[in-house]
PDB file of C-alpha atoms in Angstrom:
ATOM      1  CA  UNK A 254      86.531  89.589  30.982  1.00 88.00           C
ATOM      2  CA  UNK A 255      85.384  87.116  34.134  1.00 88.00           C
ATOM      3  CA  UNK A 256      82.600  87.720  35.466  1.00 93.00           C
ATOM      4  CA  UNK A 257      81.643  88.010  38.747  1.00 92.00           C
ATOM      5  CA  UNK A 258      80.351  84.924  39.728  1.00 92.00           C
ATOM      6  CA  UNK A 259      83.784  83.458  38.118  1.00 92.00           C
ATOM      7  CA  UNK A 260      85.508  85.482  39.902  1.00 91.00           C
ATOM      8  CA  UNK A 261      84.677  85.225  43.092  1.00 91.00           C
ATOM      9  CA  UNK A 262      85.155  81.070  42.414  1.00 90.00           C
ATOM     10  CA  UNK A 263      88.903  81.546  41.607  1.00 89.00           C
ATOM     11  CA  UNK A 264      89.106  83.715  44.507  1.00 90.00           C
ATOM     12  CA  UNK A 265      87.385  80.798  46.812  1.00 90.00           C
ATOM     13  CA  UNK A 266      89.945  78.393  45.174  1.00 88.00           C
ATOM     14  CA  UNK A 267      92.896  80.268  45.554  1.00 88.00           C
ATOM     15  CA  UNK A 268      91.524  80.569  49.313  1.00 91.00           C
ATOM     16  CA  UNK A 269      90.971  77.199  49.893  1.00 91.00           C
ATOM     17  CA  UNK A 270      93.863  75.663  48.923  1.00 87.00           C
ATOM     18  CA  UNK A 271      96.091  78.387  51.336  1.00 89.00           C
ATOM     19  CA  UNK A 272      92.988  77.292  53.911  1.00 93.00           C
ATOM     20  CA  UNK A 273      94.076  73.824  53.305  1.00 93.00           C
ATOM     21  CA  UNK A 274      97.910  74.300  54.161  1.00 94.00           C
ATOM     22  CA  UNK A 275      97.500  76.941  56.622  1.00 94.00           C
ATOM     23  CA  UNK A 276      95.109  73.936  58.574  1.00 96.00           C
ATOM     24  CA  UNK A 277      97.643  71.577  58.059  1.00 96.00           C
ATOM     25  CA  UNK A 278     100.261  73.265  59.803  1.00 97.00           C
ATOM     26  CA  UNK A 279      98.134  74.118  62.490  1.00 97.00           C
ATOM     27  CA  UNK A 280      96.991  70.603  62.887  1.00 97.00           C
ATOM     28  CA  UNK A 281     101.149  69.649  62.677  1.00 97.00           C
ATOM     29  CA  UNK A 282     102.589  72.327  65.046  1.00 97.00           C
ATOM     30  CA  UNK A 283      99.795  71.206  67.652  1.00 97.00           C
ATOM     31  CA  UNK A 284     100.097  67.824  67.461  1.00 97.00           C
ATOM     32  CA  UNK A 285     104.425  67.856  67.416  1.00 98.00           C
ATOM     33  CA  UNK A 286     103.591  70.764  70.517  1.00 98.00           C
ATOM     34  CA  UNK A 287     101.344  68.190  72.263  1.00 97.00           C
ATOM     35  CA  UNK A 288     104.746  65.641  71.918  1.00 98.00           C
ATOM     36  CA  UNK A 289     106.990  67.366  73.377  1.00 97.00           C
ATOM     37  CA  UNK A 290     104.618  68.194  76.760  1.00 97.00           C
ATOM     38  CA  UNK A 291     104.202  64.694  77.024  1.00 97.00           C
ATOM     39  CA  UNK A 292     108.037  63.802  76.449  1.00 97.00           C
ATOM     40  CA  UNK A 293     108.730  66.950  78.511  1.00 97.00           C
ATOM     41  CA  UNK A 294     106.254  65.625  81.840  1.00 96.00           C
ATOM     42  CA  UNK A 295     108.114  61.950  81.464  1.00 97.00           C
ATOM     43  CA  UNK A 296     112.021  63.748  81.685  1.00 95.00           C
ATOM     44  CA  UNK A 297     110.643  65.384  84.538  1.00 94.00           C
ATOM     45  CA  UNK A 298     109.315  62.475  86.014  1.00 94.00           C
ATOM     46  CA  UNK A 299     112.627  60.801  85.478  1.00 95.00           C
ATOM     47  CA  UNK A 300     114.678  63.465  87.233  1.00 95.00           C
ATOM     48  CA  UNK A 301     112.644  63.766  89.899  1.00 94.00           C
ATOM     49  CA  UNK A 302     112.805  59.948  89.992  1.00 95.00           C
ATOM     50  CA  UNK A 303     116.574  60.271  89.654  1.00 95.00           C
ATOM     51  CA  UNK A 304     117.388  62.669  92.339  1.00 95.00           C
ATOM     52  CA  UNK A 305     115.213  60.686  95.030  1.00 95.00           C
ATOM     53  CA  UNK A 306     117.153  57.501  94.514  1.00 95.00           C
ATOM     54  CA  UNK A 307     120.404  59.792  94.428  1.00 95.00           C
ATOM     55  CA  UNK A 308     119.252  61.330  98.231  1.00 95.00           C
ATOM     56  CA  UNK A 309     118.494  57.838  99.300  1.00 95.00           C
ATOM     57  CA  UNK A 310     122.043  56.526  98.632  1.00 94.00           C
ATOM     58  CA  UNK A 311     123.597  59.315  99.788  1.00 92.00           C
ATOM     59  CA  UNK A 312     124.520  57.898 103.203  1.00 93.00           C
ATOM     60  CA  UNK A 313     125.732  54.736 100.729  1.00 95.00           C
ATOM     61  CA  UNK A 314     127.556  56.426  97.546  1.00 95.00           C
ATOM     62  CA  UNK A 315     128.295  60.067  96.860  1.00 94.00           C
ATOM     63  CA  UNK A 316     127.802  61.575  93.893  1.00 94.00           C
ATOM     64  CA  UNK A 317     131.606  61.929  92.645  1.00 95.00           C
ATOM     65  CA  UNK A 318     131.756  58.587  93.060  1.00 95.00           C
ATOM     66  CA  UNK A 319     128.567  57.607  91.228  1.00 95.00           C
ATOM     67  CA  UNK A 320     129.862  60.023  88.174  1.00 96.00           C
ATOM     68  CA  UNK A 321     133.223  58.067  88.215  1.00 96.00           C
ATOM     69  CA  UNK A 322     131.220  55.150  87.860  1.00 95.00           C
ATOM     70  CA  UNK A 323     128.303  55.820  85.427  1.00 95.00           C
ATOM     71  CA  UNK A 324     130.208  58.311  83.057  1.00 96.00           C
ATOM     72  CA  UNK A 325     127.423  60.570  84.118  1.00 96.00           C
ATOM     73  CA  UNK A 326     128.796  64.170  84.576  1.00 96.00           C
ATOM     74  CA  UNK A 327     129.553  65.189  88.281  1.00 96.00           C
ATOM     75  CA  UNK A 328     127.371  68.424  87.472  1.00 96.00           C
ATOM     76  CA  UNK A 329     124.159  66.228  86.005  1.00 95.00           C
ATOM     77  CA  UNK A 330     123.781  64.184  89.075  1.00 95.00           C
ATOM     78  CA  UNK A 331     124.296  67.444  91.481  1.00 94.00           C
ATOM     79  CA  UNK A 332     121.294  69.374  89.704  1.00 94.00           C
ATOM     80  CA  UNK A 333     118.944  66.344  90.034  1.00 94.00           C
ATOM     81  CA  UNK A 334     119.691  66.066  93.207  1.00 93.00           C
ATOM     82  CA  UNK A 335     119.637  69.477  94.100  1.00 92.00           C
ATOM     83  CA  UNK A 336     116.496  69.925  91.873  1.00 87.00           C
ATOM     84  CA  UNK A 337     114.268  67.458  93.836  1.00 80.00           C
ATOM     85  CA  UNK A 338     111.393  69.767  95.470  1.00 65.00           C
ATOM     86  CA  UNK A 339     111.712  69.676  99.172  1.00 57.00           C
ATOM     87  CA  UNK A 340     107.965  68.996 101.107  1.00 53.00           C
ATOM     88  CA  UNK A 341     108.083  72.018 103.469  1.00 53.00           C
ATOM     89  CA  UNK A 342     105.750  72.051 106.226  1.00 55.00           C
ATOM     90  CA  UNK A 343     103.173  75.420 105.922  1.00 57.00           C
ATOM     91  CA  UNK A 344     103.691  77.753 108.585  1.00 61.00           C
ATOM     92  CA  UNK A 345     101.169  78.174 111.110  1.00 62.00           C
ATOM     93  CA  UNK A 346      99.482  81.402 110.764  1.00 64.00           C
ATOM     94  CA  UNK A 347      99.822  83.785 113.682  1.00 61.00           C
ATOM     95  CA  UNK A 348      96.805  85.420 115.025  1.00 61.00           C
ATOM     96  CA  UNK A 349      98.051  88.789 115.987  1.00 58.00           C
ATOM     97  CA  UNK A 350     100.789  91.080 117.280  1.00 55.00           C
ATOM     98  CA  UNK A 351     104.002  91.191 114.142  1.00 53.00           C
ATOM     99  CA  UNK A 352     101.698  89.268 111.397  1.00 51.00           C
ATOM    100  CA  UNK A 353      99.269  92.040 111.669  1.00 50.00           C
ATOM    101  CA  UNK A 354     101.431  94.851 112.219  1.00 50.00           C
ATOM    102  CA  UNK A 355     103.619  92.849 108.737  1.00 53.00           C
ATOM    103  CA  UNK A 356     100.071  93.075 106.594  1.00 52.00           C
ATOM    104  CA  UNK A 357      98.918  97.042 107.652  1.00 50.00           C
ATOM    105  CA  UNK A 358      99.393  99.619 105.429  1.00 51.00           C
ATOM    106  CA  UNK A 359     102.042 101.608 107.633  1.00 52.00           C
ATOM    107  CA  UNK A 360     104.306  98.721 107.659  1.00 50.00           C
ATOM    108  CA  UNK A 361     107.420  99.913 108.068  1.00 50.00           C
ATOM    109  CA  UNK A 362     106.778 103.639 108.803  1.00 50.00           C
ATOM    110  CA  UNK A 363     107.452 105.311 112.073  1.00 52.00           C
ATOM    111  CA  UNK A 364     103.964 105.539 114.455  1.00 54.00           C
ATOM    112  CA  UNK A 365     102.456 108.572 113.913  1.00 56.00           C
ATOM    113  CA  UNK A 366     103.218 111.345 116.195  1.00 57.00           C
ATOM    114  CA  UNK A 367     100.015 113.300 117.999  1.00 56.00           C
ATOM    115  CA  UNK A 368      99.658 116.909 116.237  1.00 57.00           C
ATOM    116  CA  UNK A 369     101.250 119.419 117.898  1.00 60.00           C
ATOM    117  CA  UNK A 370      99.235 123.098 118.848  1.00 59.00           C
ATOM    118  CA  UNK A 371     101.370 126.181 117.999  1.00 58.00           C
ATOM    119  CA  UNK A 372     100.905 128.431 120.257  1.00 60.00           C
ATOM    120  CA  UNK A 373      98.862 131.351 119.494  1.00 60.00           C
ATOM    121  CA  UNK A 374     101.156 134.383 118.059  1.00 60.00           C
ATOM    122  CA  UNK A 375     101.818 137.107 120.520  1.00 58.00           C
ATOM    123  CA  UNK A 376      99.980 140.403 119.559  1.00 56.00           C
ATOM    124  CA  UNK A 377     103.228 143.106 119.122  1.00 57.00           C
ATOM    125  CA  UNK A 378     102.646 146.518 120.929  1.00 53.00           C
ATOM    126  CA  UNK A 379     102.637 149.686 119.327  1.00 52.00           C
ATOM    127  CA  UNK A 380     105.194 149.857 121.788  1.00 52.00           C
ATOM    128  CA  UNK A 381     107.811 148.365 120.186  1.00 52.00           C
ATOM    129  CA  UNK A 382     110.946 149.359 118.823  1.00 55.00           C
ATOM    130  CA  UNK A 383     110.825 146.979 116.285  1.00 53.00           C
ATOM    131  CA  UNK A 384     111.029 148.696 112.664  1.00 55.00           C
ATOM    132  CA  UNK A 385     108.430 148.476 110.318  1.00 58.00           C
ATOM    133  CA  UNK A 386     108.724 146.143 107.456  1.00 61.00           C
ATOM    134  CA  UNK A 387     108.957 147.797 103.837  1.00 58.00           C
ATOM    135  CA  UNK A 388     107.787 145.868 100.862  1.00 58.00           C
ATOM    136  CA  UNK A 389     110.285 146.741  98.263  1.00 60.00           C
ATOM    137  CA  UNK A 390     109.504 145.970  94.835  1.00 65.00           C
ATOM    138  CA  UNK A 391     112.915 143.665  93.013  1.00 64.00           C
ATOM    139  CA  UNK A 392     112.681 144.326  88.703  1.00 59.00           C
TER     140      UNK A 392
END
């Protein structure tokens, strides 16, 4: 029978050797990961490199006739060209009136309306003719 000093060795052996692969593919997936950002950031760069010179000869060639003569697919050159990010201006910020009526709470709501005052309930005379209500019990 081991004892326990031996067995907790083969148990730190068994470990370390699983340890060893387990880094290993870590260390792999990270680095192949890490490959593919960078290869991803340069295709990006391309197509965005791509679809400026495409809207700079626009006025010069059109795209059906680039893809007739590149072999590149009609569809390909549309979505770089279409993909390039447009610079927008920002939009001045208003100071008042719609922006800050856009940004309260109520937005959208009718206004509130001023509370009402029922007026106070008329006292009934003895007087009346009116019959007298009767509680009936329903089972």
């Amino acid at each position: 029978m081991a004892t326990p000093d031996e067995i907790e060795r083969r148990v730190e052996d068994n470990d370390a050797a699983r340890s060893a692969k387990r880094a290993a593919a870590a260390k792999r997936v990270g680095e192949l990961a890490q490959r593919r950002a960078d290869v991803a950031d340069q295709l990006a760069d391309i197509e965005r490199e791509l679809g400026d010179v495409l809207a700079e000869s626009t006025d010069v060639i059109g795209t059906d006739e680039l893809a007739k003569f590149t072999d590149i697919p009609l569809a390909d050159l549309n979505q770089w060209l279409d993909g390039r990010k447009t610079t927008r201006t920002k939009r001045k910020k208003s100071t008042g009136g719609r922006a800050a009526a856009k940004n309260s709470p109520n937005h959208g709501s009718p206004p509130a309306k001023t509370p009402t005052v029922p007026e106070p309930a008329t006292p009934r005379s003895v007087a009346t003719d009116a019959p007298a209500r009767v509680h009936a019990e329903v089972t």
